[in-house]
Short mmCIF file of C-alpha atoms in Angstrom, two decimals:
data_model
loop_
_atom_site.label_atom_id
_atom_site.label_comp_id
_atom_site.label_asym_id
_atom_site.label_seq_id
_atom_site.Cartn_x
_atom_site.Cartn_y
_atom_site.Cartn_z
CA MET Y 1 61.20 133.78 98.01
CA ARG Y 2 64.23 132.01 97.54
CA ILE Y 3 66.28 132.33 94.39
CA LYS Y 4 64.81 134.96 92.06
CA LEU Y 5 66.87 136.42 89.41
CA ILE Y 6 66.79 140.32 89.51
CA PRO Y 7 65.89 141.56 85.99
CA ALA Y 8 67.80 144.11 84.09
CA LEU Y 9 66.67 147.69 83.91
CA PHE Y 10 63.81 148.27 81.80
CA VAL Y 11 61.34 150.87 80.87
CA LEU Y 12 57.56 149.86 80.43
CA SER Y 13 55.24 151.69 78.23
CA ILE Y 14 51.42 152.00 78.96
CA VAL Y 15 48.58 153.86 77.20
CA THR Y 16 47.98 157.24 79.11
CA PHE Y 17 44.37 157.57 79.94
CA SER Y 18 43.15 161.00 78.60
CA CYS Y 19 39.76 161.01 80.03
CA LYS Y 20 38.81 161.61 83.80
CA LYS Y 21 35.87 160.03 85.83
CA GLU Y 22 33.06 162.39 86.64
CA GLN Y 23 33.50 164.60 89.75
CA THR Y 24 31.69 163.45 92.71
CA GLU Y 25 30.57 165.47 95.76
CA GLY Y 26 33.34 166.19 98.13
CA GLU Y 27 36.19 166.08 95.57
CA ARG Y 28 39.25 168.04 96.51
CA GLU Y 29 40.87 170.19 93.86
CA LEU Y 30 43.81 168.65 92.56
CA PRO Y 31 47.03 170.65 90.96
CA PRO Y 32 47.53 170.39 87.27
CA VAL Y 33 50.25 167.83 86.20
CA VAL Y 34 53.42 169.57 85.66
CA ASN Y 35 56.63 167.71 85.12
CA GLN Y 36 55.44 165.10 87.29
CA SER Y 37 57.13 161.65 87.38
CA PRO Y 38 55.25 158.64 86.87
CA TYR Y 39 57.44 156.54 89.58
CA LEU Y 40 57.59 156.65 93.32
CA ASN Y 41 59.56 159.40 94.64
CA LYS Y 42 59.85 158.61 98.32
CA ILE Y 43 59.73 155.76 100.87
CA TYR Y 44 58.19 156.78 104.17
CA GLU Y 45 58.48 153.47 105.87
CA PHE Y 46 60.16 150.14 105.38
CA ARG Y 47 59.41 147.60 107.96
CA PRO Y 48 60.17 143.99 106.84
CA ALA Y 49 59.00 141.36 109.17
CA PRO Y 50 61.35 138.30 110.02
CA GLY Y 51 62.68 136.66 107.22
CA GLN Y 52 65.72 135.10 105.17
CA PHE Y 53 66.34 138.55 103.33
CA THR Y 54 65.83 140.82 106.30
CA ASN Y 55 69.11 142.36 107.50
CA GLU Y 56 70.91 140.88 104.55
CA GLY Y 57 72.68 144.13 103.64
CA GLY Y 58 73.12 144.92 107.43
CA ASN Y 59 70.61 146.46 109.94
CA ASN Y 60 70.10 149.51 107.84
CA ASP Y 61 67.16 148.08 105.47
CA LEU Y 62 65.76 151.52 104.67
CA ALA Y 63 68.85 152.35 102.88
CA LYS Y 64 68.28 149.50 100.59
CA THR Y 65 65.09 151.28 99.37
CA ASP Y 66 66.96 153.91 97.46
CA ILE Y 67 67.12 151.63 94.38
CA LEU Y 68 63.32 151.88 94.02
CA VAL Y 69 63.05 155.80 93.63
CA GLY Y 70 62.55 157.23 90.36
CA ALA Y 71 62.31 153.98 88.16
CA VAL Y 72 61.36 150.35 88.21
CA GLY Y 73 63.50 147.45 87.70
CA ASN Y 74 66.76 148.63 89.39
CA GLY Y 75 66.32 146.15 92.08
CA LEU Y 76 64.17 144.99 94.60
CA VAL Y 77 63.61 144.66 98.31
CA SER Y 78 61.93 141.68 100.33
CA LEU Y 79 59.19 142.53 102.90
CA GLY Y 80 59.77 139.56 105.06
CA GLY Y 81 56.98 137.19 106.18
CA TYR Y 82 53.34 138.09 106.97
CA GLY Y 83 52.73 141.86 107.46
CA GLY Y 84 56.19 143.07 106.66
CA TYR Y 85 55.50 146.40 104.66
CA ILE Y 86 56.75 149.26 102.76
CA VAL Y 87 54.92 152.67 102.56
CA PHE Y 88 55.69 155.04 99.35
CA GLY Y 89 54.37 158.02 97.58
CA PHE Y 90 54.79 159.85 94.30
CA ASP Y 91 55.71 163.56 93.70
CA HIS Y 92 51.95 164.05 93.23
CA ALA Y 93 48.54 162.86 94.16
CA VAL Y 94 47.69 159.78 91.85
CA THR Y 95 44.29 160.57 90.47
CA ASN Y 96 41.23 158.11 90.28
CA GLY Y 97 40.93 157.75 86.45
CA PRO Y 98 39.08 155.20 84.44
CA GLY Y 99 40.46 151.68 84.68
CA VAL Y 100 43.56 150.73 86.55
CA ASP Y 101 45.66 153.59 88.41
CA LEU Y 102 48.83 151.73 89.91
CA GLY Y 103 51.20 149.46 88.40
CA ILE Y 104 53.27 147.49 91.27
CA HIS Y 105 56.27 145.66 90.29
CA GLY Y 106 57.48 142.42 91.99
CA ASN Y 107 59.50 139.20 90.77
CA PRO Y 108 57.17 136.20 90.71
CA LEU Y 109 58.45 133.07 89.00
CA ILE Y 110 56.06 132.43 86.05
CA GLY Y 111 57.15 129.16 84.46
CA LEU Y 112 54.82 126.60 83.79
CA GLY Y 113 54.93 123.88 86.70
CA MET Y 114 57.39 126.19 88.80
CA GLU Y 115 55.15 129.13 89.52
CA PHE Y 116 56.40 131.03 92.86
CA SER Y 117 54.06 134.24 93.60
CA GLU Y 118 54.27 135.78 96.92
CA PRO Y 119 51.12 137.85 97.17
CA GLY Y 120 51.35 141.44 98.67
CA ILE Y 121 48.09 143.12 99.90
CA VAL Y 122 47.88 146.80 98.58
CA SER Y 123 46.46 149.90 100.51
CA VAL Y 124 46.06 153.57 99.94
CA MET Y 125 45.57 156.71 101.90
CA GLN Y 126 44.53 160.35 101.10
CA ASP Y 127 46.53 162.97 102.88
CA LYS Y 128 43.40 164.42 104.65
CA ASN Y 129 45.01 166.62 107.34
CA LYS Y 130 47.53 168.01 104.73
CA ASN Y 131 50.66 167.27 106.73
CA GLY Y 132 52.53 165.25 104.15
CA LEU Y 133 52.70 162.02 106.30
CA PRO Y 134 51.02 158.75 106.19
CA ASP Y 135 49.22 159.07 109.22
CA ASP Y 136 45.52 159.25 108.09
CA GLU Y 137 43.25 156.29 107.31
CA TRP Y 138 44.40 153.09 105.20
CA PHE Y 139 41.88 151.91 102.64
CA GLU Y 140 42.60 148.32 101.26
CA LEU Y 141 42.29 147.71 97.67
CA ALA Y 142 40.26 144.59 97.73
CA GLY Y 143 41.65 141.96 95.43
CA SER Y 144 39.69 138.58 94.24
CA ASP Y 145 40.23 136.96 97.58
CA TYR Y 146 38.87 139.72 99.62
CA ASN Y 147 35.61 138.21 100.25
CA ALA Y 148 36.77 134.47 100.14
CA SER Y 149 35.86 132.29 103.32
CA THR Y 150 39.61 131.52 103.52
CA THR Y 151 40.56 135.19 104.00
CA ILE Y 152 40.63 136.47 107.70
CA LYS Y 153 40.25 140.21 108.10
CA ASN Y 154 41.83 141.94 111.35
CA TYR Y 155 44.56 139.21 111.39
CA LYS Y 156 47.53 139.77 114.04
CA ILE Y 157 50.53 138.21 114.17
CA THR Y 158 53.40 138.81 116.75
CA TYR Y 159 57.08 137.57 116.35
CA TYR Y 160 59.37 137.03 118.95
CA LYS Y 161 63.06 137.50 118.96
CA PRO Y 162 65.16 134.49 119.39
CA ALA Y 163 67.69 133.88 122.21
CA SER Y 164 70.10 132.62 119.67
CA LEU Y 165 71.05 133.72 115.99
CA THR Y 166 70.84 130.19 115.06
CA ASP Y 167 67.14 129.79 116.34
CA ASP Y 168 64.07 129.83 114.29
CA ILE Y 169 61.81 132.57 114.99
CA ARG Y 170 58.60 131.88 116.75
CA TRP Y 171 55.10 133.42 116.18
CA THR Y 172 51.77 133.39 117.58
CA ASP Y 173 48.59 135.01 116.27
CA ASN Y 174 45.11 135.96 117.11
CA GLN Y 175 43.74 132.78 115.81
CA GLY Y 176 45.16 130.79 118.66
CA LYS Y 177 47.81 129.45 116.31
CA ASP Y 178 51.57 129.45 116.33
CA GLY Y 179 54.64 128.52 114.38
CA LEU Y 180 58.15 129.47 113.12
CA VAL Y 181 59.86 131.31 110.65
CA LEU Y 182 62.32 128.82 109.51
CA ARG Y 183 66.19 129.49 109.26
CA ASN Y 184 68.07 127.95 106.25
CA GLN Y 185 71.36 127.15 104.97
CA PHE Y 186 71.52 130.00 102.38
CA HIS Y 187 71.22 132.85 104.43
CA LYS Y 188 73.13 133.17 107.75
CA GLN Y 189 72.37 136.46 109.20
CA ASP Y 190 69.88 137.69 112.03
CA TYR Y 191 66.15 137.29 110.45
CA TYR Y 192 64.78 139.39 113.20
CA PRO Y 193 64.27 142.73 111.75
CA GLY Y 194 67.20 145.62 112.82
CA TRP Y 195 64.67 148.26 112.85
CA ALA Y 196 62.73 146.47 115.83
CA THR Y 197 63.82 148.10 119.31
CA THR Y 198 61.88 145.43 121.08
CA ASP Y 199 61.75 141.55 121.77
CA GLU Y 200 58.48 141.20 120.08
CA ILE Y 201 56.69 142.94 117.00
CA SER Y 202 53.16 142.60 115.71
CA PHE Y 203 51.57 143.31 112.22
CA THR Y 204 47.97 143.43 111.80
CA GLY Y 205 46.15 143.26 108.46
CA THR Y 206 44.13 140.86 106.03
CA LEU Y 207 45.41 137.29 105.61
CA VAL Y 208 44.89 135.53 102.30
CA ARG Y 209 44.92 131.80 101.92
CA ASN Y 210 48.22 129.81 101.64
CA THR Y 211 49.14 128.32 98.29
CA LEU Y 212 51.98 126.46 98.80
CA THR Y 213 52.19 123.12 96.81
CA PRO Y 214 54.52 120.19 97.09
CA GLY Y 215 55.93 118.42 94.31
CA SER Y 216 59.31 117.77 92.59
CA ILE Y 217 59.19 121.59 92.37
CA ILE Y 218 57.72 123.32 95.33
CA THR Y 219 55.19 125.96 94.09
CA ASN Y 220 53.50 128.60 95.47
CA LYS Y 221 50.59 129.39 93.37
CA PRO Y 222 49.22 132.83 92.35
CA LEU Y 223 46.10 134.25 93.38
CA GLY Y 224 43.68 136.33 91.18
CA ILE Y 225 43.94 139.96 90.63
CA GLY Y 226 44.52 142.86 93.32
CA TYR Y 227 47.90 141.35 94.54
CA SER Y 228 51.62 142.61 93.99
CA ASP Y 229 54.45 139.95 93.27
CA ASN Y 230 51.67 137.64 91.87
CA GLY Y 231 52.06 135.68 88.63
CA SER Y 232 48.48 135.95 87.78
CA SER Y 233 46.88 135.77 84.37
CA GLU Y 234 47.04 139.60 83.99
CA TYR Y 235 50.72 139.51 85.05
CA LEU Y 236 51.27 137.01 82.30
CA SER Y 237 49.48 138.93 79.86
CA LEU Y 238 51.59 142.23 80.42
CA GLN Y 239 54.72 139.99 80.46
CA GLU Y 240 53.97 139.00 77.08
CA GLN Y 241 53.08 142.36 75.79
CA PHE Y 242 56.00 144.47 77.33
CA GLY Y 243 58.43 141.75 78.29
CA ARG Y 244 58.06 142.26 81.78
CA GLY Y 245 55.13 141.67 83.89
CA TYR Y 246 53.59 143.74 86.65
CA ASN Y 247 50.27 143.88 88.70
CA THR Y 248 47.91 146.60 88.39
CA PHE Y 249 45.44 148.29 90.85
CA ASP Y 250 42.34 150.22 90.66
CA ILE Y 251 41.44 152.91 93.46
CA ASP Y 252 38.05 152.11 92.73
CA TRP Y 253 38.67 148.96 94.64
CA ALA Y 254 39.12 150.94 97.91
CA VAL Y 255 37.22 149.63 101.13
CA ASP Y 256 37.27 150.72 104.75
CA SER Y 257 37.98 148.55 107.81
CA ASN Y 258 34.46 147.22 107.71
CA GLY Y 259 34.71 146.28 104.08
CA LYS Y 260 32.58 149.10 102.86
CA LYS Y 261 33.36 150.70 99.37
CA VAL Y 262 35.02 154.12 99.78
CA ALA Y 263 34.95 156.76 97.09
CA LEU Y 264 38.47 158.22 96.57
CA ASP Y 265 39.07 160.99 93.92
CA ALA Y 266 42.92 160.58 94.53
CA ILE Y 267 45.34 158.95 96.75
CA ASP Y 268 48.80 160.34 98.39
CA PHE Y 269 50.28 157.24 99.87
CA VAL Y 270 50.43 153.31 99.30
CA LYS Y 271 51.24 150.40 101.48
CA VAL Y 272 52.32 147.08 100.25
CA TYR Y 273 52.43 144.40 102.69
CA THR Y 274 53.03 140.28 102.70
CA GLY Y 275 49.53 138.73 102.73
CA GLN Y 276 50.32 135.12 103.21
CA ASN Y 277 51.75 133.42 106.38
CA SER Y 278 53.70 130.70 105.10
CA ASN Y 279 57.02 129.44 106.24
CA GLY Y 280 57.57 127.70 102.70
CA ASN Y 281 57.59 124.28 104.35
CA PRO Y 282 55.15 122.09 102.56
CA PHE Y 283 56.09 119.23 104.91
CA SER Y 284 54.92 121.01 108.11
CA PRO Y 285 54.77 120.20 111.07
CA ASP Y 286 57.93 118.08 109.80
CA ASN Y 287 60.78 120.67 109.87
CA ASP Y 288 63.52 118.30 109.28
CA ASN Y 289 62.78 117.00 105.91
CA ARG Y 290 65.64 117.72 103.89
CA ARG Y 291 63.36 119.92 101.73
CA SER Y 292 61.67 121.80 104.66
CA ARG Y 293 64.07 124.63 104.48
CA PHE Y 294 64.78 124.76 100.99
CA VAL Y 295 62.55 127.84 99.84
CA GLY Y 296 62.07 129.98 103.05
CA GLU Y 297 59.14 131.98 104.08
CA ILE Y 298 56.69 133.53 101.62
CA SER Y 299 57.87 137.13 101.44
CA THR Y 300 56.60 139.59 99.02
CA GLU Y 301 59.16 141.20 96.93
CA PHE Y 302 58.80 144.84 95.69
CA ALA Y 303 60.63 146.42 92.79
CA GLY Y 304 58.88 149.75 92.53
CA ALA Y 305 55.58 151.41 91.28
CA ALA Y 306 54.15 153.62 88.78
CA ASP Y 307 51.16 155.87 88.32
CA LEU Y 308 49.90 154.37 84.92
CA LYS Y 309 48.15 157.35 83.63
CA LEU Y 310 51.57 159.32 83.71
CA LEU Y 311 53.51 156.68 81.28
CA LYS Y 312 53.34 157.36 77.77
CA LYS Y 313 52.97 154.90 74.92
#
């Protein structure tokens, strides 16, 4: 999103869950909890899609993710347009306990009449092959829109490197549509990601409905539960309780590529990616309206994550 204030450093407290779910057949044996950090401790991949914040600190976007390690609220990174993602892990396997397991922080605007959420889809992975790398199967944590008629599974988008730095970035998708990531006056750098070594890049995942709404203030309404950077009613409740909202996720929501529920006792890696494909222009296809380029593309912001069971009251 466009102009968001990055909050000051904060410490969030959550009640530690003391009981565990009953073991199921095929569970792996997990090591005991000893001096483990509740916060993510490693970024494995950072692949932002084209967007107004991409390359803003130079072409080495991965270096910007250092602020996310070991805490939440130190800053944030933008994942760019649809499909842009970040993959991270903790210094331990996150166990599937009762209730929600993960807290993921973003930066949605939540003021009444000025809501601006940029929903991110979350997937998880077990290190099945025990090589310490996120190269096994991803399982999506199905949010409230997962089964909606407006949700598109196996959505694929391809972005094309522009001929000139001043050009908008063109995209096509596997639904027969095309469009543009619009440049704006606020961000002058190259919007095509520096990590890309080819003239076109593609992302595949689940696409959720757009919620962009025109008005005296352009808004992007939140979805229900199960999305990051999303000013849902849950987010508002946590904001009221702790002074800063965040979104929670239950490993029990995991589904495979066919939408079948998957039972996971613990996970080792987490992926967050931008789930809406919107250039932020409520007047489209009119790209010359004076407000067409005001807010920029919908791009999930990520400000860190926590294993909720390790946060103490």
